[in-house]
């Protein structure tokens, strides 16, 4: 048996696969103790842990530790003269029109930053040797001065020569064996000092939290008879054994959203679609991502609470638009939705758990797009009167009926999602009309029709059991690790051999790390170069296939870079190698060990009648909407909108002038009717 459990802000989702079939479960999350929601989902599915061979988990534990400032007390050890690197940051100003701007607060206080007298130059040579005796004395005094739980070690240019960092780590572990030690060359082996220091500090900060959480989790698993493999989803869309994550927790920063993208890739390929815009709308937020030729975009860097993290992540854009997003009126008198959320507790007013604020879920209930008895297959009844009471004051302020204000709130939420999709598509040189929209999460399929209309996307693909696709993505993900190094290689006749040699060294280390984690399957390797014109401040990612690496020449490398430059900036050198000098500044390797694939079955049957009708208020008008259970939609007969298709994990809205058909793999294909 293989089990995937994903902890979201509102619900915890489970997908279990064995020889008897697939079980799907959604239970409310338990924010105070996320693992309780996991074990509640296992109990609801009737799963005995001694029968589970493979358990995959995704959560937001690491992210929440940073956002809520609940990580371990962390010290920073750095090169003399660089104590204030986390405070100084860079000279840019992300919010240029905000008159009173404050930089994000670092997670390491200045008084907890300590300097050592050493200096390694950019070429890796030692300019000032490390004085071991003086460093040992400083560490013993400094680290005994506060109840530290973790130490981040980030020395200047350690990405090219980590000898001094390794020596300091040995000293810390000798005198303070209980401390978690994180060295920059282990988590960010790339240049740019501030980003590397921030990544190292954040990794050290979340390490004690993840170690304790996964330790408790693992202890309870073993106590209940679990003897299988326990792995964790990473931000890059792959998974690793929990033991490896406990040593490098920063890679699991965005594991939940990444799992959904992994599931979308798998379901998209089954549906014959390789260019996909994913649209994951859950209870708290919406995550969107662009998948081109069945490959999600990978960003080398992201931010959390304004702090940079230099680790590969699936390129996902998030907005505060979910089912639990609170609807409110701003100081200018405009209707707004999110980013504040009612979360799992108390949740939307209609959940009957004490919530009083109006939310998007309440709005759907008022306008009729969520029937009161439809949530979780009817196992979670909703309180319409509570939803109407929550929206009453807003309706009065705007002089609208309850149905009008609810419909307006949903249209505002849709506009936020449309903007997020434009950021990852139109503004990166991709036309959204060339892609299909794949909605999932509990609320995604309900909003997808309106989103697609606004963007001009002609086709929507709703995967089976869309509400739990992220949990399915946990099981569909390969074991994956990324490695990145900074290597300045001028683009000349010697560049191809230098690139191949560096990549071969990185590949050998990745294979060895897989074996150390108990993964023996031969990995598939991929390579991306960081390239730029000499003089540019930042570089472009240029992916290379295995064939590209083997046949690489000076000219082919330049051509690949120029094509990428044209795609991103809409212009290129246009004068060949002689016109502009180009350089490689880094390499990134991806190593993936694939897992045996499996497919989700066609959707669960519902207890509703095959066909019924209800009045719903959509897009400013009252419409008669057909209510259809998912198993009623067949391949040979299309279903015309307006219609609501009821699934056990989500509700799917089919707009007027659109038609839905179910393919042989259980995906619902929704497209515009031909006029």
XYZ file of C-alpha atoms in Angstrom:
675
model
C 0.000 0.000 0.000
C 1.151 3.510 -0.890
C -0.270 6.505 1.007
C 0.111 10.235 0.336
C -1.055 12.757 2.964
C -0.957 16.504 2.346
C -1.694 18.965 5.151
C -3.335 22.143 3.883
C -4.479 25.271 5.645
C -8.077 24.055 5.935
C -8.182 20.351 5.032
C -5.815 17.400 5.240
C -6.049 15.208 2.124
C -5.202 11.523 1.790
C -4.882 9.217 -1.207
C -4.162 5.533 -0.581
C -3.429 2.989 -3.315
C -3.257 -0.795 -2.986
C -4.282 -3.867 -4.959
C -7.916 -3.319 -3.981
C -8.064 0.155 -5.498
C -7.846 3.745 -4.288
C -9.203 5.409 -1.150
C -9.670 9.171 -0.951
C -10.264 11.104 2.282
C -10.503 14.772 3.315
C -10.585 15.756 6.993
C -10.247 19.160 8.696
C -6.651 20.184 9.413
C -5.388 20.661 12.959
C -3.102 23.742 12.836
C -2.002 23.413 16.478
C -0.614 19.936 15.793
C -0.501 19.085 12.059
C 0.373 15.423 12.561
C -2.946 14.904 14.354
C -4.746 15.711 11.097
C -2.588 13.132 9.314
C -3.462 10.363 11.727
C -7.124 11.436 11.687
C -7.094 11.027 7.889
C -5.513 7.577 8.212
C -8.200 6.592 10.724
C -10.992 7.962 8.513
C -9.653 5.881 5.626
C -9.556 2.771 7.807
C -5.832 2.282 7.172
C -3.660 0.259 9.516
C -0.096 1.540 9.425
C 1.406 -1.936 9.577
C -0.051 -2.489 6.075
C 1.549 0.651 4.557
C 4.728 0.160 2.525
C 5.253 3.735 1.355
C 4.084 6.901 3.145
C 4.671 10.325 1.544
C 3.943 13.540 3.427
C 3.697 17.202 2.448
C 3.062 20.143 4.757
C 3.783 23.808 5.439
C 5.619 23.261 8.741
C 8.839 24.906 7.549
C 7.019 27.837 5.919
C 4.909 28.487 9.006
C 7.986 28.395 11.247
C 9.403 31.347 9.273
C 6.149 33.278 8.834
C 5.232 32.933 12.507
C 8.837 33.358 13.704
C 8.679 30.066 15.611
C 11.957 28.525 14.481
C 14.860 27.624 16.722
C 17.042 30.351 18.251
C 19.867 30.633 15.728
C 23.417 32.007 15.787
C 25.335 33.121 12.691
C 29.090 32.619 12.311
C 30.609 34.626 9.461
C 33.816 36.200 8.181
C 35.143 39.241 10.019
C 33.589 42.401 8.608
C 30.370 40.681 7.488
C 28.447 40.544 10.764
C 25.688 42.814 9.459
C 25.097 41.074 6.138
C 21.570 39.920 7.068
C 20.641 43.458 8.158
C 22.190 45.350 5.241
C 20.632 43.075 2.609
C 20.836 44.678 -0.850
C 20.335 48.254 -1.940
C 17.143 47.568 -3.869
C 13.690 48.553 -2.698
C 11.032 46.030 -3.773
C 8.146 48.380 -2.943
C 9.374 51.568 -4.598
C 6.142 53.546 -4.107
C 5.827 52.834 -0.392
C 7.041 55.994 1.329
C 7.625 54.352 4.687
C 9.420 51.145 3.761
C 10.918 48.763 6.291
C 13.148 45.891 5.306
C 12.033 42.423 6.403
C 13.337 41.501 9.822
C 16.124 38.873 9.684
C 15.598 35.698 11.680
C 19.028 36.084 13.354
C 19.468 39.016 15.741
C 22.606 41.144 15.404
C 23.759 40.240 18.894
C 23.700 36.587 17.822
C 26.014 37.132 14.841
C 29.691 36.318 15.463
C 32.800 36.920 13.366
C 35.897 34.789 12.779
C 39.165 36.105 11.401
C 39.629 34.325 8.063
C 39.404 35.153 4.385
C 39.073 32.995 1.275
C 39.326 34.767 -2.077
C 36.904 34.335 -4.994
C 39.295 31.937 -6.732
C 39.337 29.644 -3.688
C 42.807 30.561 -2.414
C 43.271 31.276 1.293
C 44.212 34.891 1.957
C 43.905 34.785 5.785
C 44.174 31.307 7.375
C 41.663 30.312 10.046
C 43.122 30.504 13.558
C 41.665 27.335 15.059
C 42.648 28.087 18.658
C 41.178 31.617 18.636
C 38.049 30.418 16.795
C 37.502 27.600 19.281
C 37.736 29.998 22.222
C 35.330 32.476 20.566
C 32.773 29.764 19.806
C 32.838 28.359 23.340
C 32.160 31.788 24.806
C 29.658 33.008 22.202
C 27.460 29.917 21.919
C 27.257 29.471 25.682
C 25.760 32.945 26.047
C 22.198 32.065 24.915
C 19.996 28.939 24.605
C 20.774 28.431 20.927
C 19.232 25.529 19.060
C 21.006 26.007 15.723
C 24.097 27.598 14.215
C 24.436 28.881 10.640
C 27.999 29.032 9.331
C 28.444 31.243 6.253
C 31.961 32.375 5.389
C 33.001 34.563 2.486
C 33.541 32.565 -0.743
C 33.014 29.230 1.029
C 31.043 28.069 -2.011
C 34.362 27.626 -3.855
C 36.484 26.488 -0.875
C 34.573 25.203 2.177
C 37.600 24.091 4.235
C 37.175 26.785 6.908
C 33.436 26.123 7.251
C 34.078 22.435 7.736
C 36.661 23.135 10.423
C 34.279 25.432 12.300
C 31.480 22.836 12.102
C 33.809 20.258 13.681
C 34.577 22.633 16.560
C 30.900 23.423 17.206
C 29.888 19.760 17.211
C 32.779 18.971 19.551
C 31.725 21.437 22.248
C 27.959 21.712 21.545
C 26.840 18.325 20.201
C 23.126 19.129 20.725
C 23.160 22.094 18.331
C 22.027 21.791 14.718
C 24.862 23.040 12.496
C 24.175 24.249 8.937
C 27.042 25.281 6.637
C 26.478 27.408 3.556
C 28.393 25.062 1.236
C 25.911 22.311 2.133
C 22.737 24.248 1.271
C 23.759 26.965 -1.242
C 26.999 26.326 -3.102
C 26.609 29.470 -5.206
C 27.863 33.033 -5.245
C 26.032 36.191 -4.110
C 26.881 36.596 -0.475
C 23.629 37.977 0.930
C 21.377 35.372 -0.718
C 23.692 32.580 0.425
C 23.779 33.899 3.995
C 19.989 34.293 4.096
C 19.452 30.747 2.805
C 21.888 29.296 5.336
C 20.320 31.203 8.223
C 16.776 30.177 7.239
C 17.836 26.551 6.833
C 19.383 26.546 10.297
C 16.324 28.342 11.731
C 13.790 25.753 10.542
C 16.035 22.727 11.112
C 15.156 22.196 14.823
C 11.431 22.584 14.079
C 11.435 20.073 11.230
C 13.687 17.680 13.120
C 11.352 17.670 16.130
C 8.233 17.401 13.976
C 9.525 14.570 11.826
C 10.980 12.879 14.894
C 7.579 12.894 16.647
C 5.918 11.801 13.434
C 8.349 8.935 12.909
C 8.118 7.790 16.549
C 4.339 7.582 16.342
C 4.499 5.766 13.016
C 6.812 3.125 14.446
C 4.729 2.845 17.627
C 1.691 2.019 15.489
C 3.488 -0.678 13.536
C 4.719 1.214 10.467
C 7.729 -0.518 8.920
C 7.678 1.033 5.440
C 9.416 3.947 3.760
C 8.652 7.476 4.987
C 9.463 10.339 2.615
C 8.778 14.076 2.397
C 7.861 16.261 -0.566
C 10.343 18.989 -1.474
C 9.793 22.438 -2.953
C 11.338 21.289 -6.245
C 8.565 18.778 -7.018
C 10.460 15.662 -5.956
C 10.610 13.788 -2.692
C 13.352 12.488 -0.414
C 13.440 10.132 2.581
C 12.475 11.876 5.827
C 15.960 11.213 7.219
C 17.474 13.347 4.432
C 14.962 16.165 4.995
C 15.806 16.226 8.703
C 19.366 17.126 7.652
C 18.326 19.772 5.092
C 14.861 21.059 5.952
C 15.002 24.137 3.725
C 14.243 21.973 0.669
C 10.755 21.242 2.082
C 9.776 24.900 2.431
C 6.935 24.734 -0.158
C 6.222 21.015 -0.270
C 2.416 21.309 -0.355
C 2.057 23.483 -3.490
C 4.805 21.518 -5.254
C 2.907 18.259 -4.741
C -0.086 19.635 -6.625
C 2.060 20.542 -9.626
C 3.599 17.045 -9.645
C 0.112 15.529 -9.706
C -0.992 17.913 -12.449
C 1.907 16.913 -14.698
C 1.009 13.243 -14.343
C -2.713 13.759 -14.969
C -2.042 16.145 -17.831
C 0.080 13.572 -19.656
C -2.661 10.958 -19.180
C -5.147 13.397 -20.725
C -2.813 14.051 -23.653
C -1.981 17.586 -22.516
C 1.606 18.742 -21.983
C 1.152 22.530 -21.837
C -0.760 23.289 -18.650
C -1.519 26.193 -16.346
C -2.186 24.722 -12.919
C -4.750 26.398 -10.693
C -4.739 25.077 -7.120
C -7.366 26.832 -5.018
C -7.688 25.524 -1.498
C -9.042 26.917 1.721
C -6.390 29.570 2.340
C -4.645 30.510 -0.909
C -4.387 29.910 -4.650
C -1.202 28.629 -6.282
C -0.664 28.817 -10.045
C 2.178 27.435 -12.141
C 3.135 27.099 -15.809
C 3.986 23.665 -17.236
C 5.511 23.592 -20.725
C 5.999 20.265 -22.517
C 5.188 18.395 -19.281
C 8.001 20.187 -17.405
C 7.197 22.692 -14.647
C 9.392 25.748 -14.438
C 12.068 25.611 -11.757
C 13.162 28.839 -10.100
C 16.626 28.963 -8.577
C 15.456 31.323 -5.842
C 12.311 32.331 -4.009
C 11.354 34.418 -0.972
C 9.507 33.699 2.231
C 8.324 36.674 4.288
C 10.543 38.875 2.111
C 13.710 36.852 2.841
C 15.504 35.229 -0.119
C 15.972 31.464 -0.238
C 18.505 30.178 -2.767
C 17.152 26.684 -3.336
C 15.414 25.229 -6.411
C 11.625 25.496 -6.213
C 8.832 24.903 -8.682
C 7.996 28.326 -10.071
C 4.681 28.939 -8.318
C 2.852 32.218 -7.833
C 0.553 32.451 -4.815
C -2.257 34.838 -3.948
C -4.491 35.036 -0.906
C -7.597 33.753 -2.681
C -9.081 30.594 -1.210
C -12.361 29.267 0.047
C -11.605 30.668 3.488
C -10.477 34.111 2.233
C -12.236 36.859 4.169
C -14.284 39.358 2.142
C -14.013 42.971 3.350
C -14.311 46.629 2.408
C -11.109 48.677 2.276
C -10.554 52.291 3.323
C -11.330 53.463 -0.206
C -14.720 51.760 -0.191
C -13.729 48.913 -2.542
C -14.715 45.290 -2.084
C -11.695 43.070 -1.355
C -11.074 39.351 -0.921
C -8.137 38.063 1.159
C -5.316 37.702 1.866
C -6.647 37.219 5.382
C -8.222 33.793 5.811
C -10.548 32.124 8.280
C -8.308 29.044 7.999
C -9.287 25.685 9.437
C -10.386 27.149 12.775
C -12.865 28.728 12.980
C -13.191 28.490 9.194
C -15.997 30.010 7.104
C -19.164 30.984 8.936
C -21.125 28.219 7.197
C -18.892 25.543 8.783
C -20.607 26.152 12.121
C -17.375 26.366 14.143
C -17.764 29.894 15.396
C -16.657 31.819 12.308
C -18.340 35.214 11.872
C -16.416 36.805 8.980
C -17.780 36.493 5.402
C -15.656 34.210 3.189
C -15.617 32.957 -0.411
C -17.109 29.621 0.668
C -19.997 31.486 2.316
C -20.447 33.465 -0.916
C -20.747 30.271 -2.972
C -23.334 28.912 -0.560
C -25.396 32.126 -0.792
C -25.424 32.309 -4.577
C -26.113 28.574 -4.884
C -22.921 27.288 -6.511
C -22.239 25.103 -3.476
C -25.361 23.181 -2.423
C -25.701 22.972 1.384
C -25.421 19.175 1.375
C -22.605 18.749 -1.152
C -19.367 19.306 0.787
C -17.296 16.128 1.207
C -19.999 14.087 -0.445
C -22.638 15.324 1.999
C -20.654 14.344 5.107
C -20.107 17.990 6.082
C -23.413 19.925 5.999
C -23.200 23.703 5.645
C -25.174 26.399 7.483
C -26.764 28.749 4.929
C -28.253 31.015 7.592
C -24.809 31.579 9.152
C -23.367 32.463 5.730
C -26.152 34.966 5.060
C -25.670 36.526 8.504
C -21.928 36.944 7.858
C -22.550 38.770 4.562
C -25.435 40.878 5.875
C -23.384 43.923 7.009
C -21.407 44.047 3.740
C -24.571 43.830 1.670
C -26.021 46.749 3.613
C -22.844 48.850 3.193
C -22.832 48.379 -0.586
C -26.601 48.584 -1.020
C -26.764 45.137 -2.639
C -28.765 42.004 -2.102
C -26.997 39.076 -0.435
C -26.790 37.273 -3.776
C -25.288 40.328 -5.487
C -22.611 40.921 -2.838
C -21.722 37.213 -2.788
C -21.401 37.116 -6.573
C -19.293 40.287 -6.526
C -16.974 38.801 -3.894
C -16.331 35.765 -6.076
C -15.659 37.943 -9.106
C -13.091 39.904 -7.072
C -11.397 36.645 -6.042
C -11.381 35.533 -9.687
C -9.712 38.799 -10.727
C -6.920 38.145 -8.216
C -6.340 34.697 -9.713
C -6.390 36.024 -13.296
C -3.677 38.509 -12.378
C -1.560 35.761 -10.804
C -1.831 33.650 -13.977
C -0.866 36.625 -16.145
C 2.289 37.048 -14.061
C 3.492 33.512 -14.844
C 2.309 33.417 -18.473
C 1.846 36.675 -20.388
C 4.607 38.500 -18.520
C 7.103 35.697 -19.180
C 6.415 35.506 -22.909
C 3.815 32.698 -22.874
C 0.299 33.075 -24.281
C -2.194 31.467 -21.862
C -4.407 30.581 -24.840
C -1.746 28.046 -25.879
C -2.278 26.142 -22.622
C -5.073 24.230 -20.931
C -6.211 25.249 -17.468
C -6.062 22.460 -14.880
C -7.950 23.366 -11.696
C -7.706 21.375 -8.487
C -8.002 21.836 -4.758
C -11.402 22.005 -3.146
C -12.388 25.293 -4.829
C -10.377 25.325 -8.078
C -12.892 23.546 -10.358
C -15.653 25.850 -9.118
C -13.812 28.973 -10.307
C -12.031 27.575 -13.376
C -14.773 28.346 -15.920
C -14.815 32.064 -15.142
C -11.001 32.221 -14.991
C -10.672 30.527 -18.405
C -13.209 32.900 -19.957
C -11.347 35.962 -18.666
C -8.016 34.677 -20.020
C -9.334 33.323 -23.316
C -8.203 29.780 -22.481
C -10.272 27.426 -24.666
C -9.963 24.181 -22.672
C -10.176 23.151 -19.025
C -8.996 19.722 -17.835
C -10.348 18.754 -14.416
C -8.477 15.687 -13.086
C -10.338 12.927 -11.242
C -10.724 13.619 -7.515
C -9.414 17.131 -8.116
C -9.864 18.113 -4.482
C -7.074 15.744 -3.412
C -4.725 16.055 -6.395
C -1.917 17.355 -4.161
C -2.033 14.156 -2.115
C -1.969 12.173 -5.355
C 1.006 14.267 -6.478
C 2.956 13.085 -3.437
C 2.730 9.523 -4.723
C 3.309 10.510 -8.355
C 6.542 12.382 -7.515
C 9.959 10.896 -8.175
C 12.792 10.868 -5.675
C 14.643 14.024 -6.710
C 17.559 16.144 -5.655
C 19.091 19.285 -7.105
C 22.653 20.501 -6.887
C 23.978 23.880 -7.984
C 27.519 25.256 -8.155
C 29.067 28.539 -9.208
C 31.720 28.097 -11.893
C 32.789 31.009 -14.100
C 33.576 29.566 -17.533
C 34.208 31.950 -20.467
C 32.416 30.824 -23.615
C 35.332 29.772 -25.778
C 36.649 26.597 -27.371
C 37.430 25.122 -23.923
C 33.968 25.774 -22.466
C 32.240 22.525 -23.614
C 34.826 20.260 -21.958
C 34.796 22.365 -18.766
C 30.998 22.160 -18.565
C 30.963 18.402 -19.160
C 33.680 17.819 -16.554
C 31.875 19.872 -13.894
C 28.564 18.191 -14.641
C 30.115 14.711 -14.410
C 31.522 15.539 -10.975
C 28.134 16.812 -9.781
C 26.384 13.703 -11.142
C 28.745 11.351 -9.303
C 28.056 13.141 -6.010
C 24.271 13.024 -6.600
C 24.343 9.270 -7.232
C 26.357 8.743 -4.053
C 23.903 10.820 -2.014
C 21.004 8.764 -3.396
C 22.727 5.557 -2.352
C 23.397 6.955 1.122
C 19.638 7.612 1.440
C 18.783 4.064 0.420
C 17.718 4.880 -3.160
C 19.447 2.469 -5.523
C 17.516 3.049 -8.773
C 19.710 4.707 -11.446
C 18.705 8.383 -11.587
C 17.807 10.368 -14.669
C 20.041 13.440 -14.933
C 19.281 16.898 -16.278
C 21.477 19.978 -16.626
C 20.772 23.717 -16.659
C 23.434 26.358 -17.231
C 23.369 29.861 -15.757
C 24.630 32.098 -18.586
C 24.910 35.808 -19.286
C 26.581 38.353 -21.502
C 29.751 39.552 -19.806
C 28.814 42.687 -17.868
C 25.236 41.675 -17.116
C 24.312 41.638 -13.425
C 22.111 38.543 -13.564
C 22.011 35.375 -15.587
C 19.510 33.282 -17.525
C 18.740 29.596 -17.077
C 19.588 27.634 -20.234
C 18.435 23.973 -20.034
C 20.447 21.330 -21.883
C 19.388 17.794 -22.762
C 21.750 14.815 -22.586
C 22.122 15.012 -26.361
C 22.951 18.730 -26.086
C 25.694 17.974 -23.557
C 27.226 15.225 -25.678
C 27.248 17.280 -28.880
C 28.036 20.604 -27.222
C 30.235 23.097 -29.075
C 31.109 26.719 -28.519
C 28.640 27.725 -31.222
C 25.778 25.525 -30.002
C 26.146 26.905 -26.474
C 25.961 30.473 -27.728
C 22.927 29.655 -29.907
C 21.103 28.075 -26.954
C 21.798 31.126 -24.809
C 20.748 33.557 -27.523
C 17.435 31.738 -28.055
C 16.718 31.925 -24.334
C 17.668 35.606 -24.219
C 15.311 36.308 -27.122
C 12.460 34.450 -25.404
C 12.795 36.338 -22.125
C 13.866 39.818 -23.243
C 12.530 39.834 -26.839
C 15.925 40.797 -28.208
C 19.364 39.220 -28.576
C 22.891 40.112 -29.616
C 22.199 39.292 -33.254
C 25.880 39.460 -34.117
C 27.221 36.042 -33.190
C 30.053 35.156 -30.846
C 32.328 37.854 -32.227
C 29.858 40.556 -31.286
C 29.245 39.846 -27.589
C 31.209 37.866 -25.022
C 29.203 35.280 -23.098
C 30.073 33.352 -19.962
C 28.734 30.460 -17.919
C 28.537 31.388 -14.229
C 26.987 28.249 -12.789
C 25.513 24.815 -13.347
C 22.439 23.169 -11.864
C 21.890 19.426 -11.873
C 18.634 17.563 -11.393
C 18.754 13.877 -10.493
C 15.467 11.924 -10.422
C 14.889 8.289 -9.495
C 11.428 7.451 -10.887
C 8.819 5.562 -8.908
C 6.361 3.059 -10.474
C 3.405 5.053 -11.792
C -0.250 4.469 -10.997
C -3.473 6.136 -12.070
C -6.368 7.519 -10.113
C -9.622 5.741 -10.976
C -12.664 7.392 -12.466
C -14.394 9.509 -9.854
C -16.299 8.165 -6.908
C -20.049 7.674 -7.296
C -22.351 10.028 -5.444
C -25.664 9.442 -3.736
C -27.412 12.217 -5.634
C -30.059 11.722 -8.273
C -28.685 11.594 -11.834
C -30.147 14.971 -12.797
C -31.723 17.893 -10.985
C -31.929 21.665 -11.352
C -31.491 24.639 -9.056
C -31.484 28.417 -9.352
C -28.042 29.989 -8.924
C -26.949 33.628 -9.091
C -23.872 33.856 -11.362
C -22.296 36.838 -13.134
C -25.035 39.202 -12.008
C -27.986 37.091 -13.156
C -30.185 34.301 -11.847
C -29.695 31.144 -13.926
C -31.145 27.667 -13.986
C -28.254 25.287 -13.448
C -28.244 21.529 -14.046
C -26.864 19.510 -11.106
C -25.086 16.358 -12.249
C -23.059 13.747 -10.347
C -19.662 13.065 -11.898
C -20.417 9.476 -12.854
C -23.245 10.744 -15.096
C -20.840 12.549 -17.451
C -19.684 10.158 -20.152
C -17.256 10.258 -23.054
C -19.855 9.759 -25.738
C -22.371 12.383 -24.543
C -21.389 15.947 -23.662
C -22.931 18.039 -20.898
C -23.737 21.651 -21.748
C -23.540 24.499 -19.270
C -24.617 26.135 -17.138
C -24.134 23.084 -14.946
C -22.686 22.072 -11.606
C -20.987 18.673 -11.509
C -20.879 17.226 -8.013
C -17.777 15.274 -7.013
C -16.929 13.916 -3.584
C -13.853 16.175 -3.277
C -14.944 19.269 -5.226
C -17.702 20.921 -7.263
C -17.147 21.759 -10.946
C -18.893 24.697 -12.600
C -19.543 24.571 -16.368
C -20.333 28.069 -17.712
C -22.924 28.758 -20.425
C -21.570 28.153 -23.940
C -19.163 25.523 -22.583
C -19.429 21.732 -22.798
C -17.961 18.938 -20.655
C -17.008 15.373 -21.516
C -15.189 12.741 -19.479
C -12.231 11.018 -21.096
C -11.226 7.374 -20.640
C -8.882 8.212 -17.764
C -11.542 9.997 -15.739
C -10.489 13.579 -16.497
C -13.280 16.010 -17.288
C -12.535 17.913 -20.519
C -14.389 21.221 -20.615
C -14.238 23.325 -23.768
C -16.053 26.130 -25.508
C -18.819 25.127 -27.861
C -18.203 25.838 -31.496
C -20.294 28.805 -32.618
